[in-house]
Coordinates of C-alpha atoms in Angstrom, one line a residue:
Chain A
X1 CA 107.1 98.8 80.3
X2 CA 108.8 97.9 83.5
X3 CA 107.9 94.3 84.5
X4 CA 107.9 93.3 88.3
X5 CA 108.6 89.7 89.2
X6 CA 108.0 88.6 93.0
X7 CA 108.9 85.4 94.4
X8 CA 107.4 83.6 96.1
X9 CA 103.7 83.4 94.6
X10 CA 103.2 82.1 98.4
X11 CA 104.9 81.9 101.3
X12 CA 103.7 79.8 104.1
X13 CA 105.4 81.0 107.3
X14 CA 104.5 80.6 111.1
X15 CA 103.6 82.8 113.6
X16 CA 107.0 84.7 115.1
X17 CA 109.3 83.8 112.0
X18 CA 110.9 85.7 109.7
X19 CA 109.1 86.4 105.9
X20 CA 111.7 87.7 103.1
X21 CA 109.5 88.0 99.9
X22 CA 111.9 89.4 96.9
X23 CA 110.9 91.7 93.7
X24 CA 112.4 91.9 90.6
X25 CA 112.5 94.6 88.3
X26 CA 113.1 94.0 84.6
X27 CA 115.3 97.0 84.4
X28 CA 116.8 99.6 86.7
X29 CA 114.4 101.4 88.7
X30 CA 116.8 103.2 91.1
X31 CA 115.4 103.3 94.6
X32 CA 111.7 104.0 93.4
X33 CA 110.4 100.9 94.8
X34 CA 107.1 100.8 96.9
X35 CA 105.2 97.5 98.9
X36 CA 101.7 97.1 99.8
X37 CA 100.3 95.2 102.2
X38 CA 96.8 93.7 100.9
X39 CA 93.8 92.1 103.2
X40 CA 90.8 90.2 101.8
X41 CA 88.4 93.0 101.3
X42 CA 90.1 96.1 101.5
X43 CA 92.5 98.4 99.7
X44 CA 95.6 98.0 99.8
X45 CA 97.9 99.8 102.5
X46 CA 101.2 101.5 101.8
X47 CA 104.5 100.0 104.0
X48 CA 107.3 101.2 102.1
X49 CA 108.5 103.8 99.9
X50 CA 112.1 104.7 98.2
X51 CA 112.7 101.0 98.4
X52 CA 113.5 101.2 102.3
X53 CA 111.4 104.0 104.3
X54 CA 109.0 103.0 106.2
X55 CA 105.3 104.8 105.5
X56 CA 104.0 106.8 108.5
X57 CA 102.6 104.0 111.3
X58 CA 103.9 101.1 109.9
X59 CA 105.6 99.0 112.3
X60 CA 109.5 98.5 112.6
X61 CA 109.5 94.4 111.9
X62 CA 108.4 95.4 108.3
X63 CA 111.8 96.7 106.5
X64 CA 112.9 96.5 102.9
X65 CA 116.0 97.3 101.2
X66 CA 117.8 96.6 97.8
X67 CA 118.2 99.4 94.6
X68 CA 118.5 99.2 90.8
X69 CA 116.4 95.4 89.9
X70 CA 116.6 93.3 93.4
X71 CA 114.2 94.6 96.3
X72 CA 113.4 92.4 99.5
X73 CA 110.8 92.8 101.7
X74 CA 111.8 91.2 105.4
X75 CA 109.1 91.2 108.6
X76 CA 111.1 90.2 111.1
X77 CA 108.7 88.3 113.6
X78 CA 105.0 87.6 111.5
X79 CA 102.2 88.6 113.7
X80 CA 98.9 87.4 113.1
X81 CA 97.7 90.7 111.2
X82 CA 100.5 90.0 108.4
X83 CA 99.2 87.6 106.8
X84 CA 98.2 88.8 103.9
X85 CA 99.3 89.5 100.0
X86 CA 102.1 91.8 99.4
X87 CA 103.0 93.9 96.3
X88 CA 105.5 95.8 95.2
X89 CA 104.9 99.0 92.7
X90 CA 108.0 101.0 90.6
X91 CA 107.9 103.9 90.6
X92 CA 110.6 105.4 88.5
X93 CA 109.4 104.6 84.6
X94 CA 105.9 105.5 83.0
X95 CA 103.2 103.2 83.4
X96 CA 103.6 102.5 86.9
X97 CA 103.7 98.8 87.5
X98 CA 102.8 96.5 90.2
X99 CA 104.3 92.6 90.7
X100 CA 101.8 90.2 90.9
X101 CA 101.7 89.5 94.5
X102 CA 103.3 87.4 97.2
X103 CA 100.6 85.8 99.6
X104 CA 101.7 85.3 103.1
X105 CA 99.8 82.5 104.9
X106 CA 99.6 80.9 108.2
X107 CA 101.8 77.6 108.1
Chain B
X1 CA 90.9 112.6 107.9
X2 CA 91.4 111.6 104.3
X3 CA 88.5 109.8 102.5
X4 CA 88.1 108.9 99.1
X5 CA 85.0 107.7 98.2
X6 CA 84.4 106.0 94.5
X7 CA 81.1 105.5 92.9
X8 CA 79.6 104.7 89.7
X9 CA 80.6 101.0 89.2
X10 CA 78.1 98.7 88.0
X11 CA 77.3 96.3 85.0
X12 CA 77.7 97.6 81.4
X13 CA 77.7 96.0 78.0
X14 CA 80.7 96.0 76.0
X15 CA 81.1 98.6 73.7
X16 CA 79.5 100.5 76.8
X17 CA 80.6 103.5 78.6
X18 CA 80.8 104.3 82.2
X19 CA 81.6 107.0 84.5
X20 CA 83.2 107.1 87.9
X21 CA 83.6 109.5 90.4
X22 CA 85.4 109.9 93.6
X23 CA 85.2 112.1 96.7
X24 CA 88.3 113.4 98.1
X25 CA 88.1 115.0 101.8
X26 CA 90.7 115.6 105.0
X27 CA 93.4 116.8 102.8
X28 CA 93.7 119.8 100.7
X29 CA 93.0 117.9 97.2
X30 CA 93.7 120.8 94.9
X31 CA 97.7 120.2 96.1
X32 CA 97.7 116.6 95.0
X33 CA 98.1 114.4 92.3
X34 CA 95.3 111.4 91.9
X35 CA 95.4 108.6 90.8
X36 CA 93.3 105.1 89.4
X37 CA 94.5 101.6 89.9
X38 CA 92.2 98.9 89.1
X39 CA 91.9 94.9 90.6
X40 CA 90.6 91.9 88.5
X41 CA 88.7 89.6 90.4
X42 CA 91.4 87.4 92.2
X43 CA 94.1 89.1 90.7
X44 CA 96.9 92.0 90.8
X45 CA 97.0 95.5 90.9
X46 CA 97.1 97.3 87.6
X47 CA 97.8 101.4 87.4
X48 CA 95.4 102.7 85.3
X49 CA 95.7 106.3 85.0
X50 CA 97.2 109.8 87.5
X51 CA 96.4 113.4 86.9
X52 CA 98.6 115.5 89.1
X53 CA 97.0 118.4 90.8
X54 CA 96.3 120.9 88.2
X55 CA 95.5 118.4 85.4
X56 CA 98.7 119.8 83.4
X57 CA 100.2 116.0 83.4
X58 CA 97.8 113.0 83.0
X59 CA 99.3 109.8 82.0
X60 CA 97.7 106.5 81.3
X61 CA 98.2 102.8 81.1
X62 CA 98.9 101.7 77.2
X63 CA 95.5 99.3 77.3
X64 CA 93.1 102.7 78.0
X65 CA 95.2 104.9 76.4
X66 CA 92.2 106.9 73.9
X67 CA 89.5 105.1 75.6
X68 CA 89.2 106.7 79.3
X69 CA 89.8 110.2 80.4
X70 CA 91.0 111.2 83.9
X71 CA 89.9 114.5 84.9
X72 CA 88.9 116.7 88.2
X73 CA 87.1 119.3 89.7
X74 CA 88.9 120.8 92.3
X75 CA 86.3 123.2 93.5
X76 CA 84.6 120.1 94.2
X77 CA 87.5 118.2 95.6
X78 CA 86.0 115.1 92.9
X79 CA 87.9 113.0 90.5
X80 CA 86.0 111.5 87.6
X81 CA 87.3 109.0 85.1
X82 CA 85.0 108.5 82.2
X83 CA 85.5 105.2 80.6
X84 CA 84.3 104.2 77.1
X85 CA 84.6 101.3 74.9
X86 CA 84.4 98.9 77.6
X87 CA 86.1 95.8 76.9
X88 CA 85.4 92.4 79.5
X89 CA 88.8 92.6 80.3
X90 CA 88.2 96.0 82.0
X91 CA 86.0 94.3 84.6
X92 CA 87.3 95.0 87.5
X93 CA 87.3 97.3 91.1
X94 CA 88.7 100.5 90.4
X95 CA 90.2 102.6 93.3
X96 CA 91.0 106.1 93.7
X97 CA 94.3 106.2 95.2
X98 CA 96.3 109.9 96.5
X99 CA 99.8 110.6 95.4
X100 CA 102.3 111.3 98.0
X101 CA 104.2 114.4 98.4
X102 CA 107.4 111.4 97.0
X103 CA 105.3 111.6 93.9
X104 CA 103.9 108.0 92.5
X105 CA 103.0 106.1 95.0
X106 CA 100.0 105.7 97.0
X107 CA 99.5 106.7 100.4
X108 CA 95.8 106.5 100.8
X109 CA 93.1 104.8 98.7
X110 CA 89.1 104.6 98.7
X111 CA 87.1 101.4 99.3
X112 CA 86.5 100.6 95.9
X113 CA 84.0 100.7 93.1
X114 CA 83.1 97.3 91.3
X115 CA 83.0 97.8 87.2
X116 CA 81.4 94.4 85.2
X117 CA 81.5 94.4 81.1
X118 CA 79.5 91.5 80.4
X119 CA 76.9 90.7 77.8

């Protein structure tokens, strides 16, 4: 099984700063990378696929980039409805896994 | 536009079995793959099991593996995943989640259906 590492657990960031959280994959999983944006309550909410394409509506301060076992997720300028838990999901071995979760939070 | 809709959570004994369902509509389901993740209280995500649109492939997490079945009914745009031998460690909200046309991830996902194995 492919294990996914993120870093931090939390990140406490202000309002108009920048948030790079990093995944780690415990062997090469190409560009099959995916993040999810997560709110208390409700499902989580695709951002990025192929490690660095943005889903359809997702804003242009959310970007990630990185291939092979080093992925980072950068959101340029934290608006209020980021703050949230973010996962990343490979996508390129059988099972699928998920990382256990970086949660953003008002600093 | 495109809903999924679980149902059939609720509390079970272990040992127990259980049965959820989940309503696809605003998309054309019988084109799609499905899948189910599942969340622990307070915790992660964990991929549970996908069936892709004409149930040829189905693949499934090793800890479920011979004790729930994904299947669907595309005539009635529903996917079912019938869980048996319920362990506490399954409790948990289990979501129905769409494959994209990239195949394997997760573009849209229902609201949830709450699963407790408890004595």
């Amino acid at each position: 099984e492919t294990v996914m590492t993120q870093s931090p657990a939390t990140l406490s960031v202000s309002p108009g700063e920048r948030a790079t959280l990093s995944c780690r994959a415990s062997q090469s999983v190409n560009s099959n990378l995916a993040w999810y944006q997560q709110k208390p309550g409700q499902a989580p909410r695709l951002l990025i696929y192929e490690a660095s394409t943005r889903a359809t509506g997702v804003p242009a301060r959310f970007s990630g980039s990185g291939s092979g076992t080093e992925f980072t997720l950068t959101i340029s300028s934290l608006q209020s409805e980021d703050f949230a838990v973010y996962f990343c999901q490979q996508y390129n071995n059988w099972p699928l896994t998920f990382g256990g979760g970086t949660k953003v939070e008002i600093k | 536009q495109v809903q999924l809709v679980e149902s059939g959570g609720g509390v079970v004994q272990p040992g127990g079995f259980l049965r959820l369902s989940c309503a696809a509509s605003g998309f054309t389901f019988s084109s799609y793959g499905i899948h189910w993740v599942r969340q622990a209280p307070g915790k992660g995500l964990e991929w549970v099991a996908f069936t892709d649109y004409g149930e040829r492939n189905k693949y499934y997490t090793d800890s479920v593996q011979g004790r729930f079945t994904i299947s669907r009914d595309n005539s009635k745009n529903m996917l079912y995943l019938q869980m048996n031998s319920l362990r506490a460690e399954d409790t948990a909200v289990y979501y129905c989640a769409k494959d994209t046309v990239t195949m394997f991830t997760f573009d849209y996902w229902g609201q949830g259906t709450l699963v407790t194995v408890s004595s």
